[in-house]
Amino acid sequence: MAIVEFKEVSRVYRNGDHEQRALDRVNLQLEEGKFIVILGPSGAGKSTLLNLLGGLDNPTEGTIMVKGRDISTLSANELADYRAASVGFVFQSYNLIPTLTVIENVALVKEIAPKPLSSHDMLKAVGLADHIHQFPSELSGGEQQRVSIARALAKNPDILLCDEPTGALDSETGVVVLKLLLSMAREMGKTIIIVTHNQNIAKMADVVIRVKNGKIQSCEEQANPMSVDEVDW
Amino acid sequence: MKRLAVKNLLGRPGRTAALFFLVLLLSLTLCGGGLVLSSLRTGLGSLENRLGADVIVMPAKAALKTDLDTLFLQGTIGPYYMNMSTVDKIAKTEGISRLSTQIFLSSMRASCCSIPIQVIGFDPESDFTVSSWLKESRQGSLDEGRLLVGSRVNANPGESIKLYNISCPVAGQLQPTGTGLDTAVYCTLPTIRTLMTAAEDLGGYSSISGDPSETVSAVYIKVKEGVDPKDVADSINVHVRKVKAVQTRSVITTVADSLSGLERILTLLIIAAAVLVWLVLFAAFTLMTGERKKEFATLRLCGLSRGRLAGLVFREAAIVSLLGSAAGVGLSFLLVHAFSGALGNALGLPFLLPSAGTAATLALAALFGCLLAGPLAAAVSARKLSRADTGLILREG
């Protein structure tokens, strides 16, 4: 079943007379519970795709259906509600609030999301149950990224959007984070969408989407994706 | 979100302290400045009430030596006296409704006296300037040999003050006026004449001439309705020798003019300081909100609406502003109360703290002024920031 459907979606940025078509009549269908990797060079439109799917922006043309609901015409407040309920974000920078402890950073979403999961359970799931009272500055980069994943998951979203989630991590820590994300798809049935430059990550994906010049160049399903350990990092 | 606001404040103690101090400064400027201005106005009002008389007549020598403008701020006119026969001549002037005499005497800084102080003797039967004040202060009758003390005289009812080796029990303490009258003691004419005799015996008052029972320091006159006090004063100055009649309105007007000038300068200074601090505060909140754009973008990304984000920032700023302005208001009251005497002396004007109602209004105005600055600046900045590209902010890290 398609959890996400892009129909003729375009996003045009205008600056005076200059017009930039970041996405150009994109059509796309993404299945639920899949581990999806979006590849493409800088400026290809990956981030625009993620912004539209994440409810951070509205398309100029076309419709975006998420679980059967059109999100392309939602107002700013409706998009905020959509983000609170349906999508979680993980970025290259961890974006944790420095004045809050690990558990407080995760529990933050409990006051925002309509159906949150236990903060303790999420931290346990990412292997940080022993660090709940520490502050972000006391954790390593990999640990901070795991906190940000726990925070994204604690909202209990249908889709987890990850923008270069391993970009700031060494390969060893990156593998740990990718394993964690993969298990979220396999064990929790979440749809994980990763935007990256890293071709290796694509080897473990169920679906690989290549974007270039604002268009979908290819959308391939991989019948037998590699396990994280099989990939040569 | 309520806990998040407090957590954020506690988690950044340096920033919170800086904002607290700025708000305190603004509140101190608004409330403290307002209190000083209000105290000066109240002091002038009190001076008007206390004077009561339309015309005051004093010995010409005293008028030459005494700065009339500060006559009633000082309380007395010094060691100059006139004879009772002069008072009889004054009493014959047309247009006088009531007339009362007072005698002023200064105690000595010597072993004979507990404290250096001005003693004012008045006639309770004819008096119309001090008696109403005594009634306001709810003091009982003033028997011979007993004293009423001004609000700033350090003696309590039941205690005694030694003046010229005579021990005078304190019958009560008067309400403050904000003028030099607060540092004087009051007694009846027989009591002060006894003290004058004692002063002469000790050689403390060589300028007292004649029989103390036949001398007075000043004559207070209330004119009949419809009579111009100026006509009465002029008539006395023309017909009675060796005295000077002064309209109290002219004293009040001079003080009021001084106050008005000072009030304008103070008001301008307060407004300038408040605007400056307000701008700094606004800039500080705006800058700090800008510094936290990543944090706000994270919250927006988690699904916090613009309104709720602005609410969170508003709450944080409101907590700091409330605490800072409350501390500023408290400090204003403390400082103005502690230094009211020094302020009055330094400004050379009557200085009396305003009523509780006026003080409360000033405090509320200061709180409101402070709450207009910080929270508004923070909420406006947060709302502006929430319109920025959240995804871009977070990708940039």
Short mmCIF file of C-alpha atoms in Angstrom, two decimals, chain A:
data_model
loop_
_atom_site.label_atom_id
_atom_site.label_comp_id
_atom_site.label_asym_id
_atom_site.label_seq_id
_atom_site.Cartn_x
_atom_site.Cartn_y
_atom_site.Cartn_z
CA MET A 1 0.00 0.00 0.00
CA ALA A 2 1.37 3.43 -0.94
CA ILE A 3 1.88 5.58 2.13
CA VAL A 4 3.17 8.52 0.07
CA GLU A 5 2.07 9.59 -3.37
CA PHE A 6 3.42 12.56 -5.33
CA LYS A 7 1.26 13.55 -8.31
CA GLU A 8 2.79 16.02 -10.77
CA VAL A 9 4.46 17.87 -7.92
CA SER A 10 6.50 20.96 -8.76
CA ARG A 11 8.20 23.46 -6.51
CA VAL A 12 9.26 26.68 -8.08
CA TYR A 13 11.28 29.36 -6.25
CA ARG A 14 10.97 32.85 -7.62
CA ASN A 15 13.41 35.65 -6.96
CA GLY A 16 12.39 38.69 -8.99
CA ASP A 17 12.47 37.69 -12.62
CA HIS A 18 14.56 34.64 -11.86
CA GLU A 19 12.72 31.34 -11.52
CA GLN A 20 14.19 28.13 -10.20
CA ARG A 21 12.32 24.89 -10.62
CA ALA A 22 13.60 22.80 -7.69
CA LEU A 23 11.15 19.97 -8.40
CA ASP A 24 9.62 19.48 -11.82
CA ARG A 25 6.37 17.50 -12.13
CA VAL A 26 7.46 14.65 -9.90
CA ASN A 27 5.38 11.51 -9.70
CA LEU A 28 6.24 9.03 -6.99
CA GLN A 29 4.70 6.30 -4.89
CA LEU A 30 6.33 5.00 -1.70
CA GLU A 31 5.26 1.87 0.12
CA GLU A 32 4.71 1.65 3.85
CA GLY A 33 7.37 0.07 6.10
CA LYS A 34 10.10 0.33 3.48
CA PHE A 35 13.66 1.53 3.90
CA ILE A 36 13.98 4.11 1.11
CA VAL A 37 17.10 5.95 0.02
CA ILE A 38 17.00 9.08 -2.12
CA LEU A 39 20.25 9.75 -3.94
CA GLY A 40 21.36 12.70 -5.98
CA PRO A 41 23.96 15.40 -6.31
CA SER A 42 23.72 18.75 -4.56
CA GLY A 43 20.92 20.93 -5.93
CA ALA A 44 19.15 17.94 -7.44
CA GLY A 45 16.00 18.57 -5.39
CA LYS A 46 16.45 15.99 -2.63
CA SER A 47 15.97 18.45 0.21
CA THR A 48 12.99 20.08 -1.50
CA LEU A 49 11.41 16.64 -1.78
CA LEU A 50 12.04 16.06 1.91
CA ASN A 51 10.69 19.52 2.86
CA LEU A 52 7.46 18.91 0.96
CA LEU A 53 7.01 15.44 2.38
CA GLY A 54 7.86 16.71 5.86
CA GLY A 55 5.25 19.45 5.72
CA LEU A 56 7.84 22.23 5.90
CA ASP A 57 6.78 23.66 2.58
CA ASN A 58 3.90 23.57 0.09
CA PRO A 59 4.30 22.58 -3.55
CA THR A 60 3.73 25.14 -6.28
CA GLU A 61 1.80 22.59 -8.31
CA GLY A 62 0.52 19.05 -7.87
CA THR A 63 -0.70 17.07 -4.88
CA ILE A 64 1.06 15.13 -2.17
CA MET A 65 -0.98 12.41 -0.53
CA VAL A 66 0.21 10.93 2.76
CA LYS A 67 -1.87 8.01 3.99
CA GLY A 68 -4.64 9.14 1.70
CA ARG A 69 -4.63 12.74 2.95
CA ASP A 70 -3.71 15.64 0.68
CA ILE A 71 -1.08 17.69 2.50
CA SER A 72 -0.23 20.00 -0.40
CA THR A 73 -2.86 22.58 0.46
CA LEU A 74 -2.59 22.56 4.25
CA SER A 75 -2.22 25.83 6.15
CA ALA A 76 0.82 26.56 8.33
CA ASN A 77 -0.97 25.40 11.48
CA GLU A 78 -2.36 22.30 9.76
CA LEU A 79 1.14 21.47 8.56
CA ALA A 80 2.40 21.86 12.15
CA ASP A 81 -0.23 19.35 13.24
CA TYR A 82 0.77 17.06 10.39
CA ARG A 83 4.43 17.23 11.44
CA ALA A 84 3.46 16.57 15.04
CA ALA A 85 1.45 13.47 14.15
CA SER A 86 2.88 11.90 11.03
CA VAL A 87 6.57 12.60 10.44
CA GLY A 88 9.77 12.47 12.39
CA PHE A 89 12.99 14.16 11.33
CA VAL A 90 16.62 13.25 11.74
CA PHE A 91 19.28 15.60 10.42
CA GLN A 92 23.04 15.47 10.05
CA SER A 93 23.28 17.93 12.94
CA TYR A 94 21.54 16.49 15.95
CA ASN A 95 19.56 19.61 16.92
CA LEU A 96 19.16 18.68 20.55
CA ILE A 97 18.27 21.37 23.06
CA PRO A 98 21.42 21.84 25.14
CA THR A 99 19.67 22.90 28.35
CA LEU A 100 17.59 19.74 28.49
CA THR A 101 18.76 16.29 29.52
CA VAL A 102 18.53 13.32 27.18
CA ILE A 103 15.17 12.19 28.56
CA GLU A 104 13.82 15.74 28.54
CA ASN A 105 14.84 16.20 24.91
CA VAL A 106 12.91 13.10 23.97
CA ALA A 107 9.96 13.80 26.27
CA LEU A 108 9.60 17.21 24.66
CA VAL A 109 7.54 15.74 21.84
CA LYS A 110 5.04 14.28 24.29
CA GLU A 111 3.52 17.73 24.64
CA ILE A 112 3.38 18.18 20.88
CA ALA A 113 2.55 14.81 19.31
CA PRO A 114 -1.00 13.41 19.62
CA LYS A 115 -0.01 9.75 20.15
CA PRO A 116 3.51 9.73 21.61
CA LEU A 117 5.40 6.65 22.70
CA SER A 118 7.24 6.23 26.00
CA SER A 119 10.44 8.28 26.06
CA HIS A 120 12.12 5.63 28.20
CA ASP A 121 11.19 2.89 25.73
CA MET A 122 12.52 4.86 22.80
CA LEU A 123 15.80 5.58 24.57
CA LYS A 124 16.04 1.92 25.46
CA ALA A 125 15.40 1.02 21.82
CA VAL A 126 18.34 3.19 20.72
CA GLY A 127 20.54 1.81 23.49
CA LEU A 128 20.72 4.91 25.65
CA ALA A 129 18.72 3.82 28.67
CA ASP A 130 21.75 4.46 30.89
CA HIS A 131 22.27 8.01 29.68
CA ILE A 132 18.86 9.53 30.27
CA HIS A 133 19.98 12.15 32.80
CA GLN A 134 23.00 13.32 30.86
CA PHE A 135 23.08 16.52 28.87
CA PRO A 136 23.75 16.43 25.09
CA SER A 137 27.19 17.98 25.59
CA GLU A 138 28.17 14.94 27.67
CA LEU A 139 27.45 12.50 24.82
CA SER A 140 29.42 11.48 21.74
CA GLY A 141 28.21 12.42 18.25
CA GLY A 142 26.78 8.95 17.64
CA GLU A 143 24.96 9.00 20.95
CA GLN A 144 23.51 12.43 20.24
CA GLN A 145 22.28 11.21 16.85
CA ARG A 146 20.65 8.24 18.57
CA VAL A 147 18.90 10.65 20.96
CA SER A 148 17.62 12.60 17.98
CA ILE A 149 16.32 9.34 16.45
CA ALA A 150 14.66 8.44 19.76
CA ARG A 151 13.04 11.87 19.82
CA ALA A 152 11.79 11.47 16.25
CA LEU A 153 10.43 8.00 17.04
CA ALA A 154 8.83 9.07 20.33
CA LYS A 155 6.28 11.02 18.30
CA ASN A 156 5.23 7.65 16.89
CA PRO A 157 5.30 8.92 13.30
CA ASP A 158 4.38 6.93 10.21
CA ILE A 159 7.38 8.23 8.32
CA LEU A 160 10.90 8.98 9.49
CA LEU A 161 12.69 11.49 7.27
CA CYS A 162 16.47 11.44 7.59
CA ASP A 163 18.70 14.00 5.88
CA GLU A 164 22.29 12.72 5.81
CA PRO A 165 21.86 11.08 9.23
CA THR A 166 25.40 9.67 9.22
CA GLY A 167 27.04 12.68 7.59
CA ALA A 168 28.69 13.91 10.78
CA LEU A 169 29.62 10.48 12.12
CA ASP A 170 32.62 8.22 11.65
CA SER A 171 31.91 5.02 9.68
CA GLU A 172 31.74 2.81 12.76
CA THR A 173 29.17 5.04 14.47
CA GLY A 174 27.38 5.54 11.18
CA VAL A 175 26.87 1.79 10.90
CA VAL A 176 25.33 1.70 14.38
CA VAL A 177 22.90 4.47 13.44
CA LEU A 178 21.99 2.84 10.11
CA LYS A 179 21.37 -0.50 11.82
CA LEU A 180 19.09 1.30 14.20
CA LEU A 181 17.16 2.98 11.39
CA LEU A 182 16.86 -0.26 9.49
CA SER A 183 15.50 -2.04 12.53
CA MET A 184 12.87 0.71 12.85
CA ALA A 185 11.62 -0.23 9.40
CA ARG A 186 11.89 -3.97 9.88
CA GLU A 187 10.68 -4.30 13.47
CA MET A 188 8.45 -1.26 13.98
CA GLY A 189 7.08 -1.05 10.45
CA LYS A 190 8.08 2.60 10.06
CA THR A 191 8.70 4.03 6.63
CA ILE A 192 12.28 5.32 6.68
CA ILE A 193 13.32 7.77 3.99
CA ILE A 194 16.98 8.69 3.89
CA VAL A 195 18.35 11.49 1.74
CA THR A 196 22.08 11.08 1.15
CA HIS A 197 25.05 11.46 -1.16
CA ASN A 198 26.44 8.19 0.11
CA GLN A 199 25.99 5.49 -2.55
CA ASN A 200 26.83 2.74 -0.06
CA ILE A 201 23.72 3.38 2.00
CA ALA A 202 21.66 2.68 -1.13
CA LYS A 203 22.90 -0.91 -1.13
CA MET A 204 20.87 -1.71 1.99
CA ALA A 205 17.68 0.03 0.83
CA ASP A 206 14.42 -1.55 -0.27
CA VAL A 207 13.89 1.27 -2.72
CA VAL A 208 16.47 3.59 -4.27
CA ILE A 209 15.30 6.84 -5.85
CA ARG A 210 17.71 8.89 -7.92
CA VAL A 211 16.97 12.56 -8.35
CA LYS A 212 18.58 14.92 -10.83
CA ASN A 213 17.68 18.45 -11.91
CA GLY A 214 14.41 18.35 -10.01
CA LYS A 215 13.19 15.19 -11.69
CA ILE A 216 13.04 11.56 -10.63
CA GLN A 217 15.67 9.86 -12.71
CA SER A 218 14.91 6.35 -11.48
CA CYS A 219 13.01 4.53 -8.78
CA GLU A 220 14.31 0.99 -8.28
CA GLU A 221 13.13 -1.67 -5.89
CA GLN A 222 15.88 -3.97 -4.58
CA ALA A 223 14.61 -7.47 -4.01
CA ASN A 224 17.60 -8.47 -1.91
CA PRO A 225 19.12 -5.47 -0.16
CA MET A 226 22.42 -6.03 1.62
CA SER A 227 22.58 -6.10 5.39
CA VAL A 228 24.43 -3.25 7.03
CA ASP A 229 27.36 -5.53 7.84
CA GLU A 230 27.68 -6.67 4.24
CA VAL A 231 28.19 -3.18 2.95
CA ASP A 232 31.78 -2.09 2.54
CA TRP A 233 31.97 1.18 4.49
#
